[in-house]
């Protein structure tokens, strides 16, 4: 069994993340972007070690974003540790702690030279074989260091990493839900708590009931988590005992994940739990732009709210973070009674969220990576506390995904590289990239869909692709995964570079397929459009797109300014095809938003829907 390379000359650290929660679990939703960004960082090679084989979109997407996803299911602790060791992991990060299906027994065999705990369990492990625990100075101030058996890694931003900017950016632009959309009564004021039942305690519930009595027109909104029937009966009974009409406690079903944060915008104020703060749920509320009231406690588990609000904005932190139950109660009542204050607070949250450190996953990955390097550099010594500076001296290794670059014009002595991927039509200045290895037209380059290895990073000015992306897969085992293809296109594009992308509009084709006026032959033709003509080994469609699905893929890959257009006016191809009076193509323009001085790419032939 080869040990990992412990020499100082290694050029890449092998980072391992071990968890039972890479399936449908809050931890997976939080770390997806982090591990993907770390894998893109040239300093690291990222491995995920799964303690369960729960399948989900999250598991597949995380797998696509890292070097390897390794299943440890069914292995003994010794076998699992041996497997991790055989991969030569330098730093192993445990995401479970003392939670269900914990991997700590595996780490007790020391499969990696440096081992640390992060995120999943907000308390010390008490284990001698865990060297570090990742925190921030608000969640766990230095005066609390003695309550940890591990040495602490202090990040310069909230330790609650999240992926909201990448996966839920639509929340910032969509119209907010109505009370009816959220299945709420038409109440003048809605307090909400989105935490699970086990985070609630009698003392806090008493405070909530006092708040409801002081704000007579209000209701308190709960989510129907598992066991909600029994919980509802207990909570309503206690509310009545404390002089509050039980009908003022409102319980609604959990929304689909893609909509759950959007729905939470229907709340006026979110009341955090105090024994253990909301973590994912509190960050959800802030991304939804809803004011929260949190109580700063005496340990990391009940200082998470304070940590999150501080990374959002220091002035907002001062308003939303309280230091006693009385202040907590009074702040909640004040926000309910002062519409002007509440409106200013909500506007400030919404205007700060996209620019704040709290939601900057790329910055988090950079700082987290710096911490991993620092921990590795100290491997030969006894572990000591590590404080990562806020302004790291090195530039980020990967581009931010949401901050559009400042435009510049390309220089006259630099001919732009323009790629036409997957098509056969020629046009002056455009290089053909044949992804199918077939066809009569001689391509300028041949390449598999995800790989443009011939082209250097940030070297291509524009990419055009029409009806090619449907031919790739989207699962963990797909050779030509959509995420891989878009990541590669993003890689080669210069800062500000343009992607002109046309795919079949599945929503249009679905409506045509169900159109009763079409003949059977016409319906069959629509069916072939959906699944591909299947005339050769390449003519199969493996994935379909609607505008929300395509936009999500593009934003996740790092593109921004995604805009639907009527026509590109570049090539005579299927991007302009009409069937039964319906345009069957979904045509979008997207910008590669990455660090660096950006080109200003303009295509005068584009026709917009407003034209």
Coordinates of C-alpha atoms in Angstrom, one line a residue:
X1 CA 0.0 0.0 0.0
X2 CA 1.8 3.2 -1.1
X3 CA 1.7 6.0 1.5
X4 CA 0.9 9.5 0.5
X5 CA 3.7 11.8 -0.6
X6 CA 4.8 13.7 2.4
X7 CA 7.7 15.4 0.8
X8 CA 7.8 19.2 0.6
X9 CA 8.2 19.1 -3.2
X10 CA 4.7 18.1 -4.1
X11 CA 2.9 20.4 -6.5
X12 CA -0.7 19.4 -5.6
X13 CA -2.3 18.5 -2.3
X14 CA -4.7 15.7 -2.4
X15 CA -7.7 16.8 -0.3
X16 CA -10.2 14.2 0.9
X17 CA -13.7 14.9 2.1
X18 CA -15.4 12.0 4.0
X19 CA -19.2 12.1 4.7
X20 CA -22.3 10.0 4.7
X21 CA -24.2 13.0 3.4
X22 CA -23.3 13.4 -0.2
X23 CA -26.9 12.5 -1.1
X24 CA -30.0 14.5 -0.4
X25 CA -28.8 16.3 2.7
X26 CA -28.1 19.9 3.8
X27 CA -24.4 19.2 3.9
X28 CA -24.4 18.2 0.2
X29 CA -26.2 21.4 -0.7
X30 CA -23.7 23.5 1.2
X31 CA -20.4 21.9 0.0
X32 CA -21.2 21.2 -3.6
X33 CA -19.7 24.5 -4.8
X34 CA -16.8 24.4 -2.4
X35 CA -15.4 21.1 -3.6
X36 CA -15.9 22.0 -7.2
X37 CA -14.0 25.3 -6.8
X38 CA -11.2 23.5 -4.9
X39 CA -10.9 21.0 -7.7
X40 CA -10.4 23.8 -10.2
X41 CA -7.7 25.3 -8.0
X42 CA -4.3 24.1 -9.4
X43 CA -3.1 23.5 -5.9
X44 CA -5.5 20.7 -5.2
X45 CA -6.8 17.4 -6.3
X46 CA -10.1 16.7 -4.6
X47 CA -11.5 13.3 -3.5
X48 CA -14.8 12.6 -1.9
X49 CA -15.3 9.4 0.2
X50 CA -18.9 8.4 0.5
X51 CA -20.1 6.5 3.5
X52 CA -23.5 5.8 1.9
X53 CA -24.6 5.2 -1.6
X54 CA -27.7 7.4 -1.6
X55 CA -28.3 8.5 -5.2
X56 CA -29.4 12.0 -6.0
X57 CA -28.7 15.0 -8.2
X58 CA -26.4 16.3 -5.5
X59 CA -24.3 13.1 -5.5
X60 CA -24.0 13.2 -9.3
X61 CA -23.2 16.9 -9.5
X62 CA -20.6 16.7 -6.7
X63 CA -19.1 13.7 -8.5
X64 CA -18.8 15.6 -11.7
X65 CA -17.0 18.4 -10.0
X66 CA -14.2 16.5 -8.2
X67 CA -11.3 14.3 -9.2
X68 CA -13.0 11.1 -7.8
X69 CA -16.0 10.0 -5.7
X70 CA -15.0 6.8 -3.9
X71 CA -17.7 4.7 -2.2
X72 CA -16.7 3.2 1.2
X73 CA -20.1 1.6 1.7
X74 CA -19.9 -2.0 3.1
X75 CA -16.2 -1.7 4.1
X76 CA -15.0 -2.2 7.6
X77 CA -13.3 0.7 9.3
X78 CA -9.9 -0.8 8.5
X79 CA -10.7 -1.5 4.9
X80 CA -12.1 2.0 4.5
X81 CA -9.0 3.6 6.1
X82 CA -6.8 1.5 3.8
X83 CA -8.7 2.6 0.8
X84 CA -8.3 6.3 1.7
X85 CA -4.6 5.8 2.4
X86 CA -4.1 4.1 -0.9
X87 CA -5.3 7.2 -2.7
X88 CA -2.5 9.1 -1.1
X89 CA -4.7 11.7 0.6
X90 CA -2.7 14.5 2.3
X91 CA -5.4 16.3 4.2
X92 CA -8.7 14.5 5.1
X93 CA -11.7 16.6 6.1
X94 CA -14.5 14.9 8.1
X95 CA -18.0 16.4 7.4
X96 CA -19.9 14.2 9.9
X97 CA -18.4 14.6 13.4
X98 CA -20.5 12.8 16.0
X99 CA -23.6 12.4 13.7
X100 CA -25.4 9.5 12.2
X101 CA -23.1 7.2 10.1
X102 CA -20.0 9.1 11.3
X103 CA -16.7 8.4 9.7
X104 CA -14.7 9.1 12.8
X105 CA -14.0 5.4 13.5
X106 CA -12.3 5.3 10.1
X107 CA -10.2 8.4 10.9
X108 CA -9.1 6.8 14.1
X109 CA -6.8 4.6 11.9
X110 CA -5.0 7.8 10.7
X111 CA -5.5 7.2 6.9
X112 CA -4.1 10.7 6.2
X113 CA -1.2 12.7 7.8
X114 CA -3.5 15.7 8.5
X115 CA -7.1 15.3 9.6
X116 CA -9.7 17.9 10.5
X117 CA -13.4 18.3 11.2
X118 CA -15.6 20.8 9.4
X119 CA -19.3 21.9 9.1
X120 CA -21.3 18.8 9.9
X121 CA -21.1 18.8 13.7
X122 CA -20.7 22.1 15.4
X123 CA -18.9 20.9 18.5
X124 CA -15.4 19.4 19.2
X125 CA -15.0 15.8 18.3
X126 CA -12.9 15.2 21.4
X127 CA -10.8 12.9 19.3
X128 CA -7.0 12.8 19.5
X129 CA -6.7 11.8 15.9
X130 CA -8.5 15.0 14.6
X131 CA -5.8 17.7 14.3
X132 CA -7.9 20.7 13.3
X133 CA -11.4 22.1 13.6
X134 CA -12.5 24.7 11.0
X135 CA -14.3 27.8 12.5
X136 CA -14.4 31.5 12.3
X137 CA -13.6 34.0 15.0
X138 CA -17.2 35.0 15.6
X139 CA -18.7 31.5 15.7
X140 CA -15.8 30.4 18.0
X141 CA -13.8 33.3 19.5
X142 CA -10.2 32.6 20.6
X143 CA -11.3 32.7 24.2
X144 CA -13.3 29.5 23.5
X145 CA -10.4 27.6 22.0
X146 CA -9.9 25.5 25.2
X147 CA -13.3 23.9 24.7
X148 CA -11.9 22.1 21.6
X149 CA -9.5 19.1 21.7
X150 CA -8.4 20.2 18.2
X151 CA -6.4 23.2 17.1
X152 CA -8.6 25.7 15.4
X153 CA -8.5 27.0 11.8
X154 CA -9.9 30.5 11.8
X155 CA -11.4 31.5 8.4
X156 CA -11.9 35.2 7.7
X157 CA -15.5 34.7 6.9
X158 CA -18.4 32.7 8.2
X159 CA -17.5 29.0 8.4
X160 CA -21.0 28.2 7.0
X161 CA -20.1 27.7 3.4
X162 CA -23.0 27.6 1.0
X163 CA -23.8 27.4 -2.7
X164 CA -26.7 29.9 -2.9
X165 CA -25.2 32.3 -5.4
X166 CA -24.5 29.5 -7.9
X167 CA -27.7 27.5 -7.5
X168 CA -30.3 30.0 -6.4
X169 CA -29.4 33.2 -8.1
X170 CA -32.9 33.2 -9.7
X171 CA -34.3 34.2 -6.3
X172 CA -32.7 37.6 -6.7
X173 CA -34.6 38.4 -9.9
X174 CA -37.9 36.6 -9.7
X175 CA -41.0 38.3 -8.4
X176 CA -41.5 37.4 -4.7
X177 CA -44.3 34.9 -3.8
X178 CA -47.6 36.0 -2.5
X179 CA -49.1 34.7 0.7
X180 CA -51.2 32.4 -1.4
X181 CA -48.1 31.1 -3.3
X182 CA -46.6 30.1 0.1
X183 CA -49.9 28.5 1.3
X184 CA -50.1 31.2 4.0
X185 CA -53.2 33.0 5.4
X186 CA -53.7 36.6 4.3
X187 CA -52.2 37.7 7.6
X188 CA -50.9 41.3 8.0
X189 CA -47.7 40.0 9.4
X190 CA -45.8 36.7 9.2
X191 CA -43.1 35.6 11.6
X192 CA -41.4 32.4 10.6
X193 CA -39.0 29.8 12.0
X194 CA -37.6 27.4 9.5
X195 CA -35.6 25.3 11.9
X196 CA -36.4 21.7 12.7
X197 CA -38.3 20.6 15.9
X198 CA -35.3 19.4 17.8
X199 CA -33.8 22.9 17.8
X200 CA -36.8 24.4 19.7
X201 CA -37.0 24.5 23.5
X202 CA -39.7 25.6 26.0
X203 CA -38.0 28.8 27.0
X204 CA -37.7 30.0 23.4
X205 CA -41.2 29.0 22.6
X206 CA -42.4 31.1 25.5
X207 CA -40.6 34.1 24.0
X208 CA -42.3 33.5 20.7
X209 CA -45.7 33.4 22.3
X210 CA -45.0 36.7 24.0
X211 CA -44.0 38.2 20.7
X212 CA -47.3 36.9 19.2
X213 CA -49.3 38.4 22.1
X214 CA -47.5 41.8 21.6
X215 CA -48.2 41.7 17.8
X216 CA -51.9 40.6 17.7
X217 CA -52.2 40.6 13.9
X218 CA -49.3 38.2 13.4
X219 CA -48.9 34.5 12.8
X220 CA -45.9 32.1 13.3
X221 CA -45.0 30.0 10.3
X222 CA -43.5 26.5 10.7
X223 CA -42.4 23.9 8.1
X224 CA -43.9 20.4 8.1
X225 CA -40.7 18.4 8.9
X226 CA -40.9 14.7 9.7
X227 CA -43.1 14.1 12.7
X228 CA -45.0 17.3 12.2
X229 CA -48.4 15.8 13.2
X230 CA -47.2 15.2 16.8
X231 CA -45.2 18.4 16.9
X232 CA -48.1 20.4 15.7
X233 CA -50.4 19.0 18.4
X234 CA -47.8 19.8 21.1
X235 CA -47.0 23.3 19.9
X236 CA -50.7 24.3 19.4
X237 CA -51.6 22.9 22.8
X238 CA -48.8 24.9 24.4
X239 CA -49.7 28.1 22.5
X240 CA -53.3 27.8 23.8
X241 CA -51.9 27.3 27.3
X242 CA -50.0 30.6 27.0
X243 CA -53.0 32.5 25.7
X244 CA -52.4 32.4 22.0
X245 CA -55.0 31.1 19.5
X246 CA -53.7 27.9 18.1
X247 CA -54.8 28.9 14.6
X248 CA -52.0 31.5 14.6
X249 CA -49.5 28.7 14.3
X250 CA -49.3 27.9 10.6
X251 CA -47.7 24.8 9.2
X252 CA -47.0 24.3 5.5
X253 CA -45.5 21.5 3.5
X254 CA -41.9 21.6 2.4
X255 CA -41.4 23.1 -1.0
X256 CA -39.3 21.5 -3.8
X257 CA -35.6 22.3 -3.2
X258 CA -35.3 24.6 -6.2
X259 CA -38.2 26.7 -4.9
X260 CA -37.8 26.5 -1.1
X261 CA -35.7 29.7 -0.7
X262 CA -38.0 31.6 -3.1
X263 CA -41.1 30.6 -1.0
X264 CA -39.4 31.8 2.2
X265 CA -39.5 35.4 0.9
X266 CA -43.2 35.4 2.0
X267 CA -42.0 35.7 5.6
X268 CA -41.7 39.2 7.1
X269 CA -39.2 38.3 9.8
X270 CA -37.5 35.0 10.6
X271 CA -37.0 34.1 14.2
X272 CA -33.9 32.0 14.8
X273 CA -33.7 29.2 17.3
X274 CA -31.4 29.8 20.3
X275 CA -30.3 26.4 21.8
X276 CA -28.9 25.6 18.4
X277 CA -29.1 28.2 15.7
X278 CA -30.4 27.6 12.2
X279 CA -27.5 27.0 9.8
X280 CA -28.7 26.1 6.3
X281 CA -32.2 27.5 7.1
X282 CA -30.8 30.8 8.4
X283 CA -28.6 31.2 5.4
X284 CA -31.7 30.4 3.2
X285 CA -33.6 33.3 4.9
X286 CA -30.8 35.8 4.3
X287 CA -30.4 34.8 0.7
X288 CA -34.2 35.2 0.4
X289 CA -33.7 38.8 1.7
X290 CA -35.7 38.3 4.8
X291 CA -34.7 40.0 8.1
X292 CA -33.8 37.6 10.9
X293 CA -33.5 37.9 14.6
X294 CA -30.8 35.7 16.2
X295 CA -29.4 35.4 19.7
X296 CA -25.6 35.1 20.0
X297 CA -24.9 32.3 22.4
X298 CA -21.9 30.8 24.2
X299 CA -20.7 28.1 21.8
X300 CA -20.3 27.5 18.1
X301 CA -23.7 25.8 17.7
X302 CA -25.6 28.9 18.9
X303 CA -23.3 31.5 17.4
X304 CA -23.9 30.4 13.8
X305 CA -26.5 33.1 13.2
X306 CA -24.1 35.8 14.5
X307 CA -21.4 34.4 12.3
X308 CA -23.6 34.5 9.2
X309 CA -25.0 38.0 9.7
X310 CA -21.5 39.3 10.3
X311 CA -20.3 38.0 7.0
X312 CA -23.3 39.5 5.3
X313 CA -22.6 43.0 6.6
X314 CA -21.4 44.4 9.9
X315 CA -24.2 47.0 10.2
X316 CA -26.9 44.4 9.5
X317 CA -25.2 42.1 12.0
X318 CA -25.6 44.8 14.7
X319 CA -29.3 45.1 14.0
X320 CA -30.2 41.4 13.6
X321 CA -27.9 39.9 16.3
X322 CA -29.2 40.1 19.9
X323 CA -27.5 39.3 23.2
X324 CA -30.4 38.4 25.6
X325 CA -33.9 36.9 25.3
X326 CA -35.4 40.2 26.2
X327 CA -33.5 42.0 23.4
X328 CA -34.5 39.2 21.1
X329 CA -38.2 39.6 21.9
X330 CA -38.1 43.4 21.7
X331 CA -36.2 43.4 18.4
X332 CA -38.8 41.0 16.9
X333 CA -41.7 43.2 18.1
X334 CA -39.9 46.4 16.9
X335 CA -39.5 45.0 13.4
X336 CA -43.1 44.0 13.3
X337 CA -44.3 47.4 14.4
X338 CA -42.0 49.6 12.2
X339 CA -42.7 49.0 8.6
X340 CA -40.1 51.6 7.6
X341 CA -37.4 50.0 9.6
X342 CA -38.3 46.6 8.3
X343 CA -38.3 47.8 4.7
X344 CA -34.9 49.5 5.1
X345 CA -33.5 46.3 6.6
X346 CA -34.9 44.1 3.9
X347 CA -33.7 46.4 1.2
X348 CA -30.2 46.4 2.7
X349 CA -30.1 42.6 2.9
X350 CA -31.1 42.2 -0.7
X351 CA -28.7 44.8 -1.9
X352 CA -25.8 43.3 0.0
X353 CA -26.3 39.5 -0.5
X354 CA -24.8 39.1 -3.9
X355 CA -21.7 41.1 -3.0
X356 CA -21.2 39.8 0.6
X357 CA -18.6 37.3 1.8
X358 CA -21.3 35.2 3.2
X359 CA -22.4 34.1 -0.3
X360 CA -19.0 34.3 -2.1
X361 CA -18.3 30.6 -2.5
X362 CA -15.3 31.2 -4.7
X363 CA -13.7 33.4 -2.0
X364 CA -14.5 30.8 0.6
X365 CA -12.8 28.2 -1.5
X366 CA -9.7 30.4 -1.8
X367 CA -9.5 31.0 1.9
X368 CA -10.3 27.3 2.7
X369 CA -7.6 26.3 0.3
X370 CA -5.1 28.6 2.0
X371 CA -6.0 26.9 5.3
X372 CA -5.4 23.5 3.9
X373 CA -1.9 24.5 2.6
X374 CA -1.1 26.0 6.0
X375 CA -2.1 22.9 7.8
X376 CA 0.0 20.7 5.5
X377 CA 3.0 23.0 5.8
X378 CA 2.9 22.4 9.6
X379 CA 2.5 18.6 9.3
X380 CA 6.0 17.9 10.7
X381 CA 5.3 20.0 13.8
X382 CA 2.6 19.8 16.5
X383 CA -0.6 21.4 15.2
X384 CA -1.1 25.0 16.1
X385 CA -4.0 27.4 15.6
X386 CA -4.2 28.8 12.1
X387 CA -5.6 32.2 11.2
X388 CA -6.2 32.8 7.5
X389 CA -5.9 36.5 6.7
X390 CA -8.9 38.3 5.1
X391 CA -6.8 39.7 2.3
X392 CA -4.8 36.7 1.1
X393 CA -1.7 37.8 -0.8
X394 CA -2.3 35.4 -3.7
X395 CA -4.9 35.9 -6.5
X396 CA -7.7 33.4 -6.7
X397 CA -6.9 30.4 -8.8
X398 CA -10.4 30.3 -10.3
X399 CA -12.7 33.0 -11.6
X400 CA -15.6 34.3 -9.6
X401 CA -18.9 33.4 -11.2
X402 CA -21.1 36.3 -10.6
X403 CA -19.1 39.5 -10.9
X404 CA -19.0 40.7 -14.5
X405 CA -15.6 42.0 -15.7
X406 CA -14.8 45.5 -16.8
X407 CA -14.9 45.5 -20.6
X408 CA -12.0 46.4 -22.9
X409 CA -11.6 46.3 -26.6
X410 CA -9.3 43.6 -28.1
X411 CA -6.0 44.8 -29.4
X412 CA -5.5 45.1 -33.1
X413 CA -2.5 42.8 -33.3
X414 CA -4.4 40.0 -31.6
X415 CA -6.8 38.1 -33.9
X416 CA -9.7 36.7 -31.9
X417 CA -10.2 32.9 -31.8
X418 CA -13.8 32.1 -32.7
X419 CA -14.9 28.5 -32.3
X420 CA -17.9 26.8 -34.0
X421 CA -18.4 23.6 -32.0
X422 CA -20.3 20.8 -33.4
X423 CA -21.5 22.3 -36.6
X424 CA -20.5 22.0 -40.3
X425 CA -21.4 25.5 -41.7
X426 CA -18.3 27.7 -42.3
X427 CA -17.9 31.4 -41.9
X428 CA -14.8 33.6 -42.2
X429 CA -12.9 33.9 -38.9
X430 CA -14.7 30.9 -37.3
X431 CA -12.8 27.6 -36.7
X432 CA -14.9 24.4 -36.9
X433 CA -14.5 21.9 -34.0
X434 CA -16.0 18.6 -35.1
X435 CA -17.1 16.7 -32.0
X436 CA -18.5 13.7 -33.8
X437 CA -15.5 12.7 -35.9
X438 CA -17.7 12.3 -38.9
X439 CA -19.0 14.6 -41.7
X440 CA -17.9 15.8 -45.0
X441 CA -16.7 19.2 -43.9
X442 CA -13.0 19.3 -43.0
X443 CA -12.8 20.7 -39.4
X444 CA -10.1 23.0 -38.1
X445 CA -9.9 20.9 -34.9
X446 CA -11.3 17.6 -33.6
X447 CA -12.2 17.3 -30.0
X448 CA -14.4 15.4 -27.6
X449 CA -17.2 17.6 -26.2
X450 CA -15.7 18.3 -22.8
X451 CA -12.1 18.7 -24.0
X452 CA -10.6 21.6 -25.9
X453 CA -7.1 20.8 -24.9
X454 CA -5.7 22.4 -28.0
X455 CA -6.8 25.8 -26.8
X456 CA -5.1 27.5 -23.8
X457 CA -7.0 28.8 -20.8
X458 CA -8.5 32.2 -21.5
X459 CA -7.6 32.2 -25.2
X460 CA -10.9 32.0 -27.1
X461 CA -13.0 35.1 -27.7
X462 CA -16.3 33.5 -28.6
X463 CA -17.9 30.0 -28.9
X464 CA -20.9 29.2 -31.0
X465 CA -22.7 25.8 -30.7
X466 CA -26.0 24.8 -32.1
X467 CA -27.8 21.7 -31.1
X468 CA -24.7 19.9 -29.8
X469 CA -25.1 20.1 -26.1
X470 CA -28.2 17.7 -26.2
X471 CA -25.8 14.9 -27.3
X472 CA -24.0 14.8 -24.0
X473 CA -25.0 13.1 -20.8
X474 CA -25.8 14.6 -17.4
X475 CA -25.2 11.8 -15.0
X476 CA -22.2 10.9 -12.9
X477 CA -21.0 8.2 -15.3
X478 CA -21.6 10.3 -18.5
X479 CA -18.5 10.6 -20.7
X480 CA -19.7 13.9 -22.1
X481 CA -21.4 15.5 -19.1
X482 CA -23.0 18.9 -19.6
X483 CA -21.2 20.2 -16.6
X484 CA -17.9 19.1 -18.0
X485 CA -18.5 20.5 -21.4
X486 CA -19.6 23.9 -20.1
X487 CA -16.7 24.0 -17.6
X488 CA -14.3 23.4 -20.5
X489 CA -15.9 26.1 -22.7
X490 CA -15.7 28.5 -19.7
X491 CA -12.0 27.6 -19.2
X492 CA -10.9 28.5 -22.8
X493 CA -13.0 31.7 -23.0
X494 CA -11.2 35.0 -22.3
X495 CA -12.7 37.2 -19.5
X496 CA -15.8 38.7 -21.0
X497 CA -15.8 36.1 -23.8
X498 CA -19.2 35.2 -25.3
X499 CA -21.0 31.9 -25.6
X500 CA -23.6 31.7 -28.3
X501 CA -25.6 28.6 -27.5
X502 CA -28.6 27.0 -29.2
X503 CA -30.4 23.9 -27.9
X504 CA -33.7 22.3 -28.5
X505 CA -36.4 23.9 -26.4
X506 CA -37.9 21.0 -24.6
X507 CA -40.9 23.0 -23.4
X508 CA -41.9 23.9 -27.0
X509 CA -41.4 20.3 -28.2
X510 CA -43.4 18.9 -25.3
X511 CA -46.3 21.2 -26.1
X512 CA -46.1 20.2 -29.8
X513 CA -46.0 16.5 -29.0
X514 CA -49.3 17.0 -27.0
X515 CA -50.9 19.2 -29.7
X516 CA -54.0 17.3 -30.8
X517 CA -54.0 19.0 -34.2
X518 CA -50.8 17.3 -35.3
X519 CA -51.0 14.1 -37.3
X520 CA -49.4 10.9 -36.1
X521 CA -46.6 11.4 -38.6
X522 CA -46.0 15.0 -37.4
X523 CA -46.0 13.8 -33.8
X524 CA -43.5 11.1 -34.7
X525 CA -41.2 13.8 -36.2
X526 CA -41.5 15.8 -33.0
X527 CA -40.6 12.7 -31.0
X528 CA -37.4 12.3 -33.2
X529 CA -36.5 15.9 -32.5
X530 CA -36.7 15.2 -28.8
X531 CA -34.7 11.9 -28.8
X532 CA -32.5 12.5 -31.9
X533 CA -32.7 11.2 -35.4
X534 CA -30.5 8.2 -34.4
X535 CA -29.1 8.0 -37.9
X536 CA -25.7 7.3 -36.6
X537 CA -23.9 6.5 -33.3
X538 CA -23.7 10.2 -32.4
X539 CA -27.3 11.3 -33.3
X540 CA -28.8 10.6 -29.9
X541 CA -30.1 13.2 -27.5
X542 CA -29.3 12.4 -23.9
X543 CA -30.5 15.5 -22.1
X544 CA -33.2 18.2 -22.6
X545 CA -33.3 21.8 -21.8
X546 CA -35.8 24.4 -20.8
X547 CA -34.7 28.0 -20.1
X548 CA -34.5 27.5 -16.3
X549 CA -32.6 24.3 -16.6
X550 CA -30.1 25.7 -19.2
X551 CA -29.7 28.9 -17.2
X552 CA -28.9 26.9 -14.0
X553 CA -26.2 24.9 -15.9
X554 CA -24.6 28.1 -17.3
X555 CA -24.6 29.9 -14.0
X556 CA -23.2 26.9 -12.3
X557 CA -20.3 26.8 -14.8
X558 CA -19.4 30.4 -14.1
X559 CA -21.3 32.2 -16.9
X560 CA -23.3 35.3 -16.2
X561 CA -25.5 37.8 -18.2
X562 CA -27.5 34.8 -19.6
X563 CA -30.0 36.3 -22.1
X564 CA -32.4 34.6 -24.4
X565 CA -32.3 35.9 -28.0
X566 CA -34.5 35.3 -31.1
X567 CA -31.7 34.6 -33.6
X568 CA -27.9 34.8 -33.8
X569 CA -27.8 35.5 -37.6
X570 CA -24.5 33.7 -37.9
X571 CA -25.1 30.3 -39.5
X572 CA -27.9 28.8 -41.5
X573 CA -28.6 25.9 -39.1
X574 CA -31.3 24.5 -36.8
X575 CA -31.0 27.5 -34.4
X576 CA -33.6 29.3 -36.6
X577 CA -35.8 26.2 -37.3
X578 CA -39.5 26.6 -37.0
X579 CA -42.0 23.8 -36.9
X580 CA -45.8 24.3 -37.0
X581 CA -45.2 28.0 -36.5
X582 CA -43.1 27.5 -33.3
X583 CA -39.4 28.3 -33.0
X584 CA -38.0 25.0 -31.6
X585 CA -34.7 26.3 -30.5
X586 CA -33.7 27.9 -27.2
X587 CA -31.0 30.5 -28.2
X588 CA -29.0 32.2 -25.4
X589 CA -26.0 34.5 -25.1
X590 CA -23.9 34.2 -22.0
X591 CA -20.7 36.0 -20.8
X592 CA -17.7 34.3 -19.2
X593 CA -17.3 36.3 -16.0
X594 CA -13.8 35.6 -14.8
X595 CA -11.0 37.7 -13.3
X596 CA -8.9 39.8 -15.7
X597 CA -9.4 42.7 -18.1
X598 CA -12.3 41.6 -20.3
X599 CA -13.0 41.9 -24.0
X600 CA -16.2 43.5 -25.2
X601 CA -17.8 41.0 -27.6
X602 CA -20.6 42.4 -29.7
X603 CA -22.5 40.4 -32.4
X604 CA -24.3 42.9 -34.6
X605 CA -26.4 40.1 -36.3
X606 CA -28.2 39.1 -33.1
X607 CA -32.0 39.6 -33.1
X608 CA -33.5 40.1 -29.7
X609 CA -37.1 39.3 -28.7
X610 CA -37.8 43.0 -28.4
X611 CA -36.7 43.6 -32.0

